[in-house]
Coordinates of C-alpha atoms in Angstrom, one line a residue:
M7 CA -54.4 -130.7 -119.7
K8 CA -52.2 -133.9 -120.0
P9 CA -50.3 -135.2 -117.2
R10 CA -47.0 -133.3 -117.2
M11 CA -43.8 -135.0 -117.3
N12 CA -40.4 -133.4 -117.0
I13 CA -38.6 -133.7 -120.3
R14 CA -35.6 -131.3 -119.8
T15 CA -33.4 -134.1 -120.9
L16 CA -35.6 -135.1 -123.8
R17 CA -37.1 -131.8 -125.0
W18 CA -39.9 -132.9 -127.2
T19 CA -43.2 -134.5 -126.3
P20 CA -45.3 -136.7 -128.5
A21 CA -46.2 -135.6 -131.8
L22 CA -48.6 -137.1 -134.6
I23 CA -45.8 -136.3 -137.0
L24 CA -42.9 -137.5 -135.0
M25 CA -40.4 -139.4 -136.9
L26 CA -37.5 -141.6 -136.2
I27 CA -34.8 -142.1 -138.8
A28 CA -32.8 -145.4 -139.2
F29 CA -30.1 -146.7 -141.5
P30 CA -30.6 -150.4 -141.7
T31 CA -27.5 -152.5 -142.0
G32 CA -26.6 -153.2 -145.8
T33 CA -28.6 -150.5 -147.3
R34 CA -28.3 -146.7 -147.9
A35 CA -32.0 -146.0 -147.7
A36 CA -33.4 -144.2 -144.8
W37 CA -36.4 -145.5 -142.7
N38 CA -38.9 -143.0 -141.5
L39 CA -41.1 -144.2 -138.5
V40 CA -44.3 -142.4 -138.9
I41 CA -47.5 -142.4 -136.7
S42 CA -51.0 -142.8 -138.2
P43 CA -49.5 -143.1 -141.7
E44 CA -51.6 -142.2 -144.7
T45 CA -53.4 -144.9 -146.7
D46 CA -51.1 -144.4 -149.8
L47 CA -47.9 -145.8 -147.8
P48 CA -45.4 -147.5 -150.4
A49 CA -45.3 -151.3 -150.6
D50 CA -41.9 -151.4 -148.9
T51 CA -43.3 -150.8 -145.3
R52 CA -42.9 -152.7 -141.9
D53 CA -46.1 -152.6 -139.9
F54 CA -45.7 -152.0 -136.2
G55 CA -49.5 -151.6 -135.3
D56 CA -50.1 -147.8 -135.1
F57 CA -46.6 -147.1 -136.3
A58 CA -45.0 -148.0 -139.6
L59 CA -41.4 -148.0 -140.9
V60 CA -41.5 -146.4 -144.5
D61 CA -38.7 -146.6 -146.9
S62 CA -37.5 -143.1 -147.8
A63 CA -34.3 -141.2 -148.4
R64 CA -35.7 -137.8 -147.2
R65 CA -34.6 -136.5 -144.0
L66 CA -37.2 -134.1 -142.2
G67 CA -36.3 -131.8 -139.4
T68 CA -33.0 -131.8 -137.3
P69 CA -31.8 -134.7 -135.2
L70 CA -32.4 -135.0 -131.6
V71 CA -30.6 -138.1 -130.2
A72 CA -31.9 -139.9 -127.1
P73 CA -30.2 -138.7 -123.9
A74 CA -26.8 -140.4 -123.1
G75 CA -27.1 -143.8 -121.5
H76 CA -30.7 -144.2 -122.6
A77 CA -32.3 -146.3 -125.5
L78 CA -35.7 -146.3 -127.2
Y79 CA -38.0 -149.3 -127.4
L80 CA -41.0 -150.2 -129.3
V81 CA -43.4 -151.8 -126.8
S82 CA -46.8 -153.4 -127.3
N83 CA -49.3 -151.4 -125.1
D84 CA -51.0 -154.5 -123.6
A85 CA -47.6 -155.0 -121.6
D86 CA -47.2 -153.5 -118.3
L87 CA -45.4 -150.0 -118.9
S88 CA -45.7 -148.8 -115.4
G89 CA -42.8 -146.8 -114.3
H90 CA -41.6 -146.0 -117.7
R91 CA -41.5 -142.6 -119.5
F92 CA -43.4 -142.5 -122.8
L93 CA -41.9 -140.6 -125.8
F94 CA -45.2 -141.4 -127.7
E95 CA -48.2 -143.6 -127.0
G96 CA -50.3 -145.0 -129.7
A97 CA -53.4 -147.1 -129.5
R98 CA -51.5 -150.5 -129.7
M99 CA -47.9 -149.5 -129.4
S100 CA -45.8 -147.1 -127.5
I101 CA -42.1 -145.7 -128.0
V102 CA -40.6 -145.8 -124.4
I103 CA -37.3 -144.4 -123.1
E104 CA -35.3 -146.5 -120.8
S105 CA -31.9 -146.5 -119.2
L106 CA -29.4 -148.7 -121.1
G107 CA -28.5 -150.8 -118.0
A108 CA -32.1 -151.5 -117.3
S109 CA -34.1 -154.6 -118.6
P110 CA -36.4 -153.9 -121.5
P111 CA -39.8 -152.6 -120.7
S112 CA -41.4 -155.9 -121.2
A113 CA -41.0 -159.2 -123.2
R114 CA -42.9 -157.4 -126.0
S115 CA -40.1 -154.8 -126.7
E116 CA -38.0 -154.1 -129.7
R117 CA -34.9 -152.0 -129.2
L118 CA -34.8 -148.9 -131.6
D119 CA -31.0 -147.8 -131.9
L120 CA -32.0 -144.6 -133.8
P121 CA -31.6 -140.9 -133.6
L122 CA -34.8 -139.2 -133.2
H123 CA -36.0 -136.6 -135.7
R124 CA -38.6 -134.0 -135.6
P125 CA -39.9 -132.1 -138.7
H126 CA -40.8 -128.3 -138.3
L127 CA -42.0 -125.4 -140.4
A128 CA -39.9 -122.7 -141.7
R129 CA -39.2 -119.9 -139.2
P130 CA -42.0 -117.3 -139.4
K131 CA -41.3 -114.5 -141.9
R132 CA -41.6 -111.9 -139.2
A133 CA -41.4 -112.3 -135.4
V134 CA -44.1 -111.1 -133.2
T135 CA -43.7 -107.1 -133.0
Q136 CA -45.8 -104.6 -131.2
I137 CA -47.9 -102.5 -133.5
P138 CA -48.9 -99.0 -132.4
V139 CA -52.4 -98.7 -131.0
D140 CA -54.4 -95.9 -129.6
A141 CA -54.1 -96.0 -125.8
E142 CA -57.8 -95.2 -125.5
V143 CA -58.6 -98.1 -127.8
K144 CA -56.5 -100.6 -125.8
W145 CA -58.1 -99.6 -122.6
Q146 CA -61.6 -99.8 -124.0
L147 CA -60.7 -103.4 -125.1
V148 CA -59.3 -104.4 -121.7
D149 CA -62.2 -103.1 -119.8
R150 CA -64.7 -104.8 -121.9
A151 CA -63.5 -108.0 -120.1
S152 CA -66.5 -109.2 -118.3
Q153 CA -66.2 -111.4 -115.2
S154 CA -70.0 -112.5 -115.2
L155 CA -69.8 -113.5 -118.9
F156 CA -66.6 -115.6 -118.1
E157 CA -68.5 -117.2 -115.1
Q158 CA -71.5 -117.8 -117.3
R159 CA -69.4 -119.5 -120.1
V160 CA -67.6 -121.8 -117.6
R161 CA -70.6 -122.9 -116.1
E162 CA -72.2 -123.7 -119.4
L163 CA -69.1 -125.6 -120.7
S164 CA -69.0 -127.5 -117.4
G165 CA -72.4 -128.6 -117.3
E166 CA -73.5 -126.3 -114.5
L167 CA -75.9 -124.1 -116.6
S168 CA -78.1 -125.0 -119.5
F169 CA -78.2 -123.0 -122.7
E170 CA -80.1 -122.4 -125.8
L171 CA -78.8 -123.9 -129.1
D172 CA -81.0 -123.6 -132.2
G173 CA -84.1 -123.0 -130.2
V174 CA -83.4 -126.1 -127.9
T175 CA -82.5 -126.1 -124.3
Q176 CA -79.2 -128.0 -124.0
T177 CA -76.8 -129.0 -121.4
V178 CA -73.0 -130.1 -121.8
D179 CA -73.0 -133.4 -119.6
D180 CA -69.4 -134.5 -120.5
R181 CA -66.6 -133.1 -122.5
N182 CA -64.5 -136.4 -122.3
T183 CA -63.4 -136.8 -125.9
C184 CA -63.9 -140.6 -125.8
R185 CA -67.7 -139.9 -125.7
D186 CA -69.9 -138.5 -128.4
E187 CA -71.4 -136.0 -125.9
H188 CA -68.3 -133.9 -126.1
L189 CA -69.4 -132.8 -129.5
L190 CA -72.3 -130.9 -128.1
A191 CA -69.6 -128.5 -126.7
A192 CA -68.1 -128.3 -130.2
L193 CA -71.4 -127.1 -131.5
Y194 CA -71.9 -124.6 -128.6
L195 CA -68.7 -123.1 -129.5
E196 CA -69.3 -123.0 -133.1
D197 CA -72.7 -121.1 -132.4
R198 CA -71.1 -118.9 -129.9
F199 CA -68.2 -117.8 -132.2
E200 CA -70.5 -117.2 -135.3
A201 CA -73.0 -115.3 -133.3
L202 CA -70.3 -112.7 -132.4
G203 CA -69.4 -112.4 -136.0
W204 CA -66.3 -114.5 -136.4
L205 CA -65.6 -116.7 -139.4
V206 CA -65.9 -120.4 -138.1
S207 CA -64.4 -123.6 -139.5
R208 CA -64.0 -127.2 -138.3
Q209 CA -60.8 -129.2 -138.4
A210 CA -62.2 -132.8 -138.0
F211 CA -59.9 -135.7 -137.2
D212 CA -60.1 -139.2 -135.5
M213 CA -58.1 -140.3 -132.3
T214 CA -55.8 -142.6 -134.1
G215 CA -52.3 -142.5 -132.3
G216 CA -54.1 -141.3 -129.2
T217 CA -54.6 -142.9 -125.8
F218 CA -57.7 -144.2 -124.3
C219 CA -60.1 -144.2 -127.4
P220 CA -58.4 -144.5 -130.6
G221 CA -60.7 -144.2 -133.7
T222 CA -63.2 -141.7 -131.8
G223 CA -63.8 -138.8 -133.9
T224 CA -63.4 -135.1 -132.7
R225 CA -62.7 -131.6 -134.1
N226 CA -61.0 -128.4 -133.6
I227 CA -63.1 -125.1 -133.8
V228 CA -61.3 -122.3 -135.4
A229 CA -62.7 -118.8 -135.3
K230 CA -61.0 -116.3 -137.5
R231 CA -60.9 -112.6 -138.0
P232 CA -58.9 -111.7 -141.1
G233 CA -56.4 -109.0 -140.8
T234 CA -56.4 -105.7 -142.8
T235 CA -52.8 -104.5 -143.6
L236 CA -50.9 -107.7 -142.3
A237 CA -53.5 -110.5 -143.2
D238 CA -50.7 -113.0 -143.9
E239 CA -49.6 -112.8 -140.4
I240 CA -51.6 -114.9 -137.7
I241 CA -51.6 -114.6 -134.0
V242 CA -53.2 -117.7 -132.4
V243 CA -54.8 -117.7 -129.0
G244 CA -56.0 -121.3 -128.2
A245 CA -57.5 -123.6 -125.6
H246 CA -58.4 -127.1 -125.4
Y247 CA -62.2 -127.7 -124.7
D248 CA -62.0 -131.5 -123.9
S249 CA -61.6 -132.8 -120.5
I250 CA -61.1 -136.1 -118.5
A251 CA -62.0 -137.6 -115.2
I252 CA -59.7 -140.5 -114.4
D253 CA -62.1 -141.4 -111.2
G254 CA -65.3 -141.3 -113.3
D255 CA -65.0 -144.4 -115.5
R256 CA -63.9 -142.0 -118.3
G257 CA -66.8 -139.6 -117.6
P258 CA -68.6 -137.5 -116.5
A259 CA -65.7 -135.0 -116.9
P260 CA -67.0 -131.4 -115.9
G261 CA -63.5 -130.0 -116.3
A262 CA -64.2 -126.5 -115.0
E263 CA -60.7 -125.6 -114.3
D264 CA -59.3 -128.1 -116.9
N265 CA -60.0 -126.7 -119.4
A266 CA -63.5 -124.9 -119.3
S267 CA -61.6 -121.8 -117.8
G268 CA -59.2 -121.5 -120.9
T269 CA -62.1 -122.2 -123.5
A270 CA -64.4 -119.6 -121.6
A271 CA -61.7 -117.2 -121.9
L272 CA -61.7 -117.6 -125.7
L273 CA -65.3 -116.7 -125.8
V274 CA -64.9 -113.5 -123.8
L275 CA -62.1 -112.6 -126.0
A276 CA -64.2 -113.1 -129.1
E277 CA -66.9 -110.8 -127.6
I278 CA -64.1 -108.2 -126.5
F279 CA -62.9 -108.0 -130.3
R280 CA -66.3 -108.4 -132.0
H281 CA -66.5 -104.8 -133.0
Y282 CA -62.8 -104.2 -134.0
E283 CA -60.8 -104.6 -137.2
M284 CA -57.1 -105.8 -136.7
K285 CA -54.2 -105.4 -138.8
R286 CA -53.0 -108.9 -138.3
T287 CA -55.2 -112.0 -138.7
V288 CA -56.4 -113.7 -135.4
H289 CA -57.4 -117.2 -134.9
L290 CA -59.2 -118.2 -131.8
V291 CA -58.9 -122.0 -131.6
A292 CA -60.6 -124.4 -129.5
F293 CA -58.5 -127.8 -129.5
G294 CA -60.1 -131.2 -129.3
G295 CA -58.2 -134.4 -128.1
E296 CA -55.7 -132.7 -125.9
E297 CA -56.0 -135.1 -123.1
Q298 CA -55.4 -138.0 -125.6
G299 CA -51.9 -136.6 -126.6
L300 CA -52.3 -132.9 -127.8
L301 CA -53.8 -134.3 -131.1
G302 CA -55.9 -131.2 -132.0
S303 CA -53.0 -128.8 -131.7
F304 CA -50.9 -131.2 -133.8
R305 CA -53.6 -131.2 -136.2
Y306 CA -53.8 -127.5 -136.4
V307 CA -50.1 -127.2 -136.7
Q308 CA -50.1 -129.8 -139.5
Q309 CA -52.9 -127.9 -141.3
A310 CA -51.1 -124.7 -141.0
A311 CA -48.0 -126.2 -142.6
A312 CA -50.1 -127.5 -145.5
N313 CA -51.8 -124.4 -146.0
G314 CA -48.6 -122.3 -145.8
W315 CA -50.0 -120.2 -142.9
N316 CA -47.5 -117.7 -141.6
I317 CA -48.3 -117.9 -137.7
N318 CA -46.1 -115.2 -135.9
G319 CA -47.0 -116.5 -132.3
A320 CA -49.5 -118.4 -130.2
I321 CA -50.8 -118.1 -126.7
I322 CA -52.1 -121.1 -125.1
L323 CA -54.7 -120.9 -122.1
D324 CA -54.9 -124.0 -119.9
M325 CA -56.2 -124.0 -116.3
V326 CA -56.3 -120.2 -115.6
S327 CA -59.0 -119.7 -112.9
A328 CA -58.1 -121.6 -109.8
H329 CA -55.0 -121.0 -107.6
G330 CA -53.4 -122.0 -104.3
P331 CA -51.3 -119.6 -102.2
N332 CA -49.8 -118.0 -105.2
Y333 CA -52.0 -115.6 -107.2
R334 CA -49.7 -115.9 -110.1
I335 CA -49.7 -117.2 -113.7
D336 CA -46.8 -119.1 -115.2
I337 CA -45.6 -117.9 -118.9
E338 CA -44.1 -121.2 -120.0
G339 CA -41.8 -121.0 -123.2
E340 CA -38.9 -123.0 -124.4
D341 CA -35.3 -121.9 -124.9
N342 CA -34.2 -124.8 -127.2
I343 CA -35.7 -124.0 -130.6
P344 CA -34.3 -121.8 -133.3
A345 CA -37.0 -119.1 -132.6
A346 CA -36.1 -119.0 -129.0
A347 CA -35.2 -115.3 -129.2
D348 CA -38.4 -114.4 -130.8
L349 CA -40.4 -116.5 -128.3
A350 CA -38.6 -114.7 -125.3
A351 CA -39.5 -111.3 -126.7
F352 CA -43.2 -112.5 -127.1
M353 CA -43.2 -113.7 -123.7
Q354 CA -41.8 -110.5 -122.4
I355 CA -44.6 -108.5 -124.2
M356 CA -47.1 -110.8 -122.4
D357 CA -45.5 -110.2 -119.1
D358 CA -45.4 -106.4 -119.4
N359 CA -49.1 -106.5 -120.3
V360 CA -50.0 -108.6 -117.2
N361 CA -48.2 -106.1 -115.1
D362 CA -50.1 -103.2 -117.0
A363 CA -53.7 -104.6 -117.4
S364 CA -53.8 -106.9 -114.3
P365 CA -51.3 -105.5 -111.6
N366 CA -52.4 -107.8 -109.0
L367 CA -51.5 -111.0 -110.9
G368 CA -47.9 -112.1 -110.5
T369 CA -46.0 -113.8 -113.3
V370 CA -43.1 -116.2 -113.6
Q371 CA -41.5 -117.1 -116.9
T372 CA -40.3 -120.7 -117.4
F373 CA -38.5 -122.4 -120.1
N374 CA -39.4 -126.1 -119.8
S375 CA -42.2 -126.7 -122.1
F376 CA -44.3 -130.0 -121.8
G377 CA -47.9 -131.4 -121.6
S378 CA -50.0 -128.6 -123.3
D379 CA -50.9 -127.4 -126.6
H380 CA -47.9 -125.0 -126.9
V381 CA -45.7 -127.8 -127.6
P382 CA -46.7 -128.6 -131.0
F383 CA -46.2 -125.0 -132.2
Q384 CA -42.7 -124.9 -130.6
M385 CA -41.9 -128.2 -132.2
S386 CA -42.7 -126.5 -135.6
N387 CA -40.4 -123.5 -134.6
I388 CA -43.5 -121.1 -133.9
P389 CA -43.1 -118.7 -131.0
A390 CA -45.7 -120.1 -128.6
F391 CA -46.1 -120.0 -124.8
L392 CA -48.6 -121.5 -122.1
L393 CA -50.4 -119.3 -119.7
I394 CA -51.3 -121.7 -116.6
E395 CA -51.8 -120.8 -112.9
S396 CA -48.8 -121.4 -110.9
D397 CA -50.3 -123.8 -108.5
W398 CA -51.8 -126.0 -110.9
A399 CA -49.8 -129.2 -109.8
S400 CA -51.5 -128.9 -106.3
Y401 CA -55.1 -128.5 -107.7
A402 CA -56.8 -131.3 -105.9
P403 CA -59.7 -132.0 -108.2
Y404 CA -57.4 -132.2 -111.3
H405 CA -58.6 -134.8 -113.7
T406 CA -61.4 -135.7 -111.4
V407 CA -65.5 -135.4 -111.4
G408 CA -64.9 -132.8 -108.7
D409 CA -63.3 -130.4 -111.1
T410 CA -66.3 -128.0 -110.8
F411 CA -67.1 -124.3 -111.0
D412 CA -67.3 -123.9 -107.2
K413 CA -63.6 -124.7 -107.0
L414 CA -62.6 -121.6 -109.1
D415 CA -61.6 -118.1 -108.4
T416 CA -63.0 -116.3 -111.5
T417 CA -61.3 -113.1 -110.5
L418 CA -57.9 -114.9 -111.7
G419 CA -59.6 -115.7 -114.9
L420 CA -60.7 -112.1 -115.4
D421 CA -57.2 -110.9 -114.9
V422 CA -55.9 -113.4 -117.4
I423 CA -58.3 -112.3 -119.9
R424 CA -57.6 -108.6 -119.3
A425 CA -53.8 -109.3 -119.9
V426 CA -54.3 -111.4 -123.0
A427 CA -56.6 -108.7 -124.5
S428 CA -53.9 -106.1 -123.8
T429 CA -51.3 -108.2 -125.4
L430 CA -53.6 -108.7 -128.6
A431 CA -54.2 -105.1 -128.7
E432 CA -50.4 -104.4 -128.9
T433 CA -49.7 -107.1 -131.2
T434 CA -52.5 -106.7 -133.7
G435 CA -53.3 -102.9 -133.9
P436 CA -57.2 -103.0 -133.5
T437 CA -59.4 -100.3 -134.6
P438 CA -63.2 -99.9 -134.0
R439 CA -65.1 -101.1 -137.0
S440 CA -67.1 -98.4 -139.0
V441 CA -70.6 -99.7 -139.0
P442 CA -72.6 -98.4 -142.0
V443 CA -75.9 -96.7 -141.3
L444 CA -78.4 -99.0 -142.7
A445 CA -81.3 -98.6 -140.3
Q446 CA -82.6 -96.3 -137.7
G447 CA -85.2 -96.2 -134.8
F448 CA -84.5 -99.7 -133.5
E449 CA -86.8 -100.3 -130.4
A450 CA -87.9 -103.1 -128.4
R451 CA -91.0 -103.1 -126.0
A452 CA -92.5 -105.7 -123.9
I453 CA -96.1 -106.4 -124.1
D454 CA -97.0 -108.8 -121.4
R455 CA -94.5 -111.6 -122.3
T456 CA -94.3 -110.7 -125.9
V457 CA -91.7 -108.4 -127.1
R458 CA -92.5 -106.0 -130.1
L459 CA -89.5 -105.1 -132.3
R460 CA -89.5 -102.1 -134.7
W461 CA -87.0 -100.4 -136.9
R462 CA -86.8 -98.4 -140.1
A463 CA -84.6 -99.4 -143.0
I464 CA -82.7 -96.6 -144.9
A465 CA -80.7 -98.6 -147.2
D466 CA -81.0 -101.8 -149.1
A467 CA -80.0 -104.9 -146.9
R468 CA -81.1 -108.1 -145.3
F469 CA -81.9 -107.6 -141.7
F470 CA -81.7 -110.2 -139.0
V471 CA -82.6 -110.0 -135.1
T472 CA -81.0 -112.0 -132.3
R473 CA -82.1 -112.4 -128.8
E474 CA -79.7 -113.1 -125.8
F475 CA -80.3 -113.6 -122.1
S476 CA -78.2 -115.1 -119.2
G477 CA -77.5 -118.6 -119.9
S478 CA -77.8 -118.3 -123.6
A479 CA -75.7 -117.1 -126.7
P480 CA -77.4 -114.8 -129.2
H481 CA -80.1 -116.6 -130.8
E482 CA -81.7 -115.8 -134.2
I483 CA -85.3 -115.3 -133.8
T484 CA -86.2 -114.3 -137.3
P485 CA -87.2 -117.3 -139.3
R486 CA -85.6 -116.2 -142.4
A487 CA -83.9 -112.9 -143.6
I488 CA -86.1 -109.9 -143.9
V489 CA -85.4 -108.2 -147.1
S490 CA -85.9 -104.5 -147.7
D491 CA -85.6 -101.7 -150.2
T492 CA -86.3 -99.3 -147.4
G493 CA -89.3 -99.1 -145.1
N494 CA -90.8 -99.8 -141.7
F495 CA -90.5 -103.3 -140.0
E496 CA -92.4 -104.7 -137.0
L497 CA -91.6 -108.1 -135.6
F498 CA -93.1 -110.1 -132.5
D499 CA -91.0 -112.4 -130.3
S500 CA -93.5 -114.5 -128.3
E501 CA -91.1 -117.4 -127.7
V502 CA -88.9 -115.9 -124.6
P503 CA -88.5 -118.8 -122.3
A504 CA -90.8 -118.6 -119.0
H505 CA -87.8 -118.3 -116.7
V506 CA -86.4 -115.3 -118.4
S507 CA -86.9 -111.7 -117.0
R508 CA -84.4 -109.8 -119.0
A509 CA -83.6 -110.2 -122.7
S510 CA -81.4 -108.2 -125.0
Y511 CA -82.0 -107.8 -128.7
Q512 CA -79.4 -107.0 -131.5
L513 CA -80.3 -105.8 -135.0
W514 CA -78.0 -107.1 -137.8
A515 CA -77.8 -106.1 -141.4
E516 CA -76.3 -108.0 -144.2
Q517 CA -75.3 -106.3 -147.4
G518 CA -74.9 -107.6 -150.9
D519 CA -71.3 -108.6 -150.5
G520 CA -72.1 -110.8 -147.6
T521 CA -70.7 -108.4 -144.9
R522 CA -72.8 -108.8 -141.8
S523 CA -72.9 -105.9 -139.2
A524 CA -74.4 -105.6 -135.8
L525 CA -76.2 -102.3 -135.8
E526 CA -76.0 -100.5 -132.4
P527 CA -77.4 -100.2 -129.9
R528 CA -78.3 -103.5 -128.4
I529 CA -81.5 -103.0 -126.4
E530 CA -82.5 -104.7 -123.1
V531 CA -86.0 -105.4 -122.3
T532 CA -87.6 -106.2 -118.9
L533 CA -90.4 -108.8 -119.1
P534 CA -93.0 -109.5 -116.3
V535 CA -92.1 -112.2 -113.9
L536 CA -94.0 -115.5 -114.4
P537 CA -94.9 -117.8 -111.5
T538 CA -92.2 -120.3 -110.8
A539 CA -94.2 -122.8 -112.7
R540 CA -97.1 -122.7 -115.1
L541 CA -99.1 -125.9 -116.6
H542 CA -100.7 -124.8 -119.8
A543 CA -104.2 -125.8 -121.0
P544 CA -104.2 -129.1 -123.0
R545 CA -104.3 -128.8 -126.7
P546 CA -106.7 -129.8 -127.9
N547 CA -109.3 -130.2 -125.1
P548 CA -111.6 -132.2 -125.3
F549 CA -109.5 -134.7 -127.4
N550 CA -109.1 -137.9 -129.2
P551 CA -106.9 -139.7 -129.4
T552 CA -104.0 -137.5 -128.3
T553 CA -103.4 -134.2 -126.5
L554 CA -100.3 -131.9 -125.9
L555 CA -99.5 -130.9 -122.2
S556 CA -96.9 -128.1 -122.0
F557 CA -95.3 -126.5 -118.9
D558 CA -92.9 -123.9 -118.0
I559 CA -90.5 -123.7 -115.0
A560 CA -88.4 -120.9 -113.9
Q561 CA -85.3 -122.9 -112.6
T562 CA -84.1 -126.4 -112.8
Q563 CA -85.8 -128.9 -110.5
Q564 CA -87.5 -132.0 -110.0
V565 CA -90.7 -132.1 -111.8
E566 CA -93.5 -134.7 -112.0
L567 CA -96.5 -134.7 -114.4
A568 CA -99.2 -137.4 -114.2
I569 CA -102.8 -138.1 -115.2
F570 CA -105.4 -139.1 -112.7
D571 CA -109.1 -140.2 -113.2
A572 CA -112.2 -138.6 -111.5
S573 CA -111.7 -140.9 -108.4
G574 CA -108.1 -139.6 -107.9
R575 CA -106.4 -142.8 -109.1
L576 CA -103.1 -142.5 -110.9
V577 CA -103.6 -143.4 -114.4
R578 CA -100.3 -142.4 -116.3
Q579 CA -97.0 -141.0 -115.2
L580 CA -95.9 -138.6 -118.2
W581 CA -92.9 -137.0 -116.5
D582 CA -90.7 -137.6 -113.5
H583 CA -87.2 -136.2 -113.4
Q584 CA -84.9 -133.3 -113.0
T585 CA -85.8 -130.8 -115.5
P586 CA -83.8 -127.6 -116.6
A587 CA -85.5 -124.2 -116.7
G588 CA -87.8 -123.4 -119.8
R589 CA -90.7 -124.8 -121.7
H590 CA -91.3 -128.3 -121.9
S591 CA -93.9 -130.6 -123.8
V592 CA -95.2 -134.2 -123.6
T593 CA -98.2 -136.0 -125.3
W594 CA -100.7 -138.2 -123.8
N595 CA -102.1 -140.7 -126.0
G596 CA -105.1 -141.7 -123.8
K597 CA -103.3 -144.8 -122.4
D598 CA -102.5 -145.9 -119.0
D599 CA -99.3 -147.1 -117.6
R600 CA -99.9 -150.5 -118.8
G601 CA -100.5 -149.4 -122.3
Q602 CA -104.2 -150.1 -122.3
R603 CA -106.8 -147.4 -123.7
V604 CA -108.7 -145.7 -120.9
A605 CA -112.4 -144.9 -121.0
S606 CA -113.8 -141.6 -122.2
G607 CA -114.4 -139.1 -119.6
A608 CA -112.8 -136.5 -117.2
Y609 CA -109.2 -136.6 -116.1
T610 CA -106.9 -134.3 -114.3
A611 CA -103.2 -133.5 -115.3
R612 CA -101.3 -132.7 -112.2
L613 CA -97.8 -130.9 -112.4
V614 CA -95.8 -131.2 -109.1
H615 CA -92.7 -128.8 -108.7
G616 CA -90.4 -127.6 -106.0
E617 CA -93.0 -125.1 -104.6
G618 CA -96.3 -126.9 -105.1
Q619 CA -98.6 -128.4 -107.6
L620 CA -100.7 -127.2 -110.5
T621 CA -103.6 -128.8 -112.2
Q622 CA -105.6 -128.7 -115.6
K623 CA -108.9 -130.6 -116.5
L624 CA -109.0 -132.5 -119.7
V625 CA -111.7 -134.7 -121.4
L626 CA -111.3 -137.6 -123.5
V627 CA -114.1 -138.2 -126.0
E628 CA -115.2 -141.0 -128.2

């Protein structure tokens, strides 16, 4: 979440598409001040760094003049701008608001005596309305909200838990948009949404016009579920997945509350609605670049305008799982947009559903929007509100390396998810999906640490199997689709990580039209518990010139793996660092720590872990 400034006197926060209109002396042409202009700007352009004045007679949006007694300045960003309120901050230039009687913000200032304009989309064709939904279906959805799943997703996003991605154990070390590591979180989100059957697309953009790291690339992740009878009407639920830590030299930024909590809520909602059709289309959007100026949400709204999407309303989740003395959520809207009445009605639907689905959670409606991803929607006249815990301003670890999972109260996050699920149920009209009968007799059985999977196909389809366990998303274990004209199938999974004692398996079928369905039931299997660590026999052994050493550990810990000669002298240190749970491998090339080839003979590989040590003998031959 971006530091929030009070803009009651100046309603609109920065926008990528913000425009200033001027009428220069002696000409009738209008000048548009645009940010991050396209490359095909007309020749008649005045360059102001990251801003440009473009000759145009077209007026977009409605005027919003600077507050009485104030002026706008275009200021070089290498000047000292402390104490001023920014209207928009670019990479090299900023637009600053200042009292008329005050001195210019710096010697590098240019007064802009211009009315401020903002473009906006047309009013949605239809306001958010409630759709009749079966009460039993609604409560099935609300009760599918899982606190343990929410906790797991927050911990994965904030780097406390590793996870499996494409068969590789990964950890999100940093979600600061200025660092490429944040893109691992984007890949993680894509994988989780796709595994739950949502249609996933990317909206890539760079950070031109943003603060801190202009030119850095990032992306939005958009998970879509097309509607049935009202497919052209879209309900958005969004949260930014990036984070920032101002005390960590621009990282690491665990951002558990701000905003792994909101993003994890999106993933839980994707799980809740995975087996339901909805009358309206739903977009679950994970925004990038929020901390640099709401760049991801502006990009999404800009794309919505270009595509002609009819967005009926948007719910934004930002900081929803920590609280001070108030166990309460703010529902933050805006009363100064043409769609204010529609927005107020939408906010009331949300408020009623909080009271219905999460009666212990208090609410307060506010109408002074700023600083989060609901603002770009409101600027485009789309009814959108923010859900944020009421005590966000007193959250001590805000924007620091201390914003970690242990600071959260996940009961609050669960209550927010239940209320949003209830609101979505009332505004999208969900019904359970009818799953075709394509297979029967799906079973899974553990044989030592290998799981045998069997099923019988009774219709022509392509079958897939996914495996899931705590700390991972569903992972496809079939190397390729299994094609059937009907018949019996058997599949063996011998790659369950050593630390996993319980795993669940799901059978999927894809029909000729591309429709992919999860075939119930999901089956959970208990596997025999392995020792806390295992050092496997070297392969090959004897060897020349190299051999592979593999080991399993049941939990994250400090691990050392080294080679010793027959006299007990250390020959080669192969591994010495904090290691996540799972299987790991390293090759020894028969050389010592100085890079010299060792003599043939017998050696010992020694694995030292948190609870002891393990050894394996190996022989280097000529």
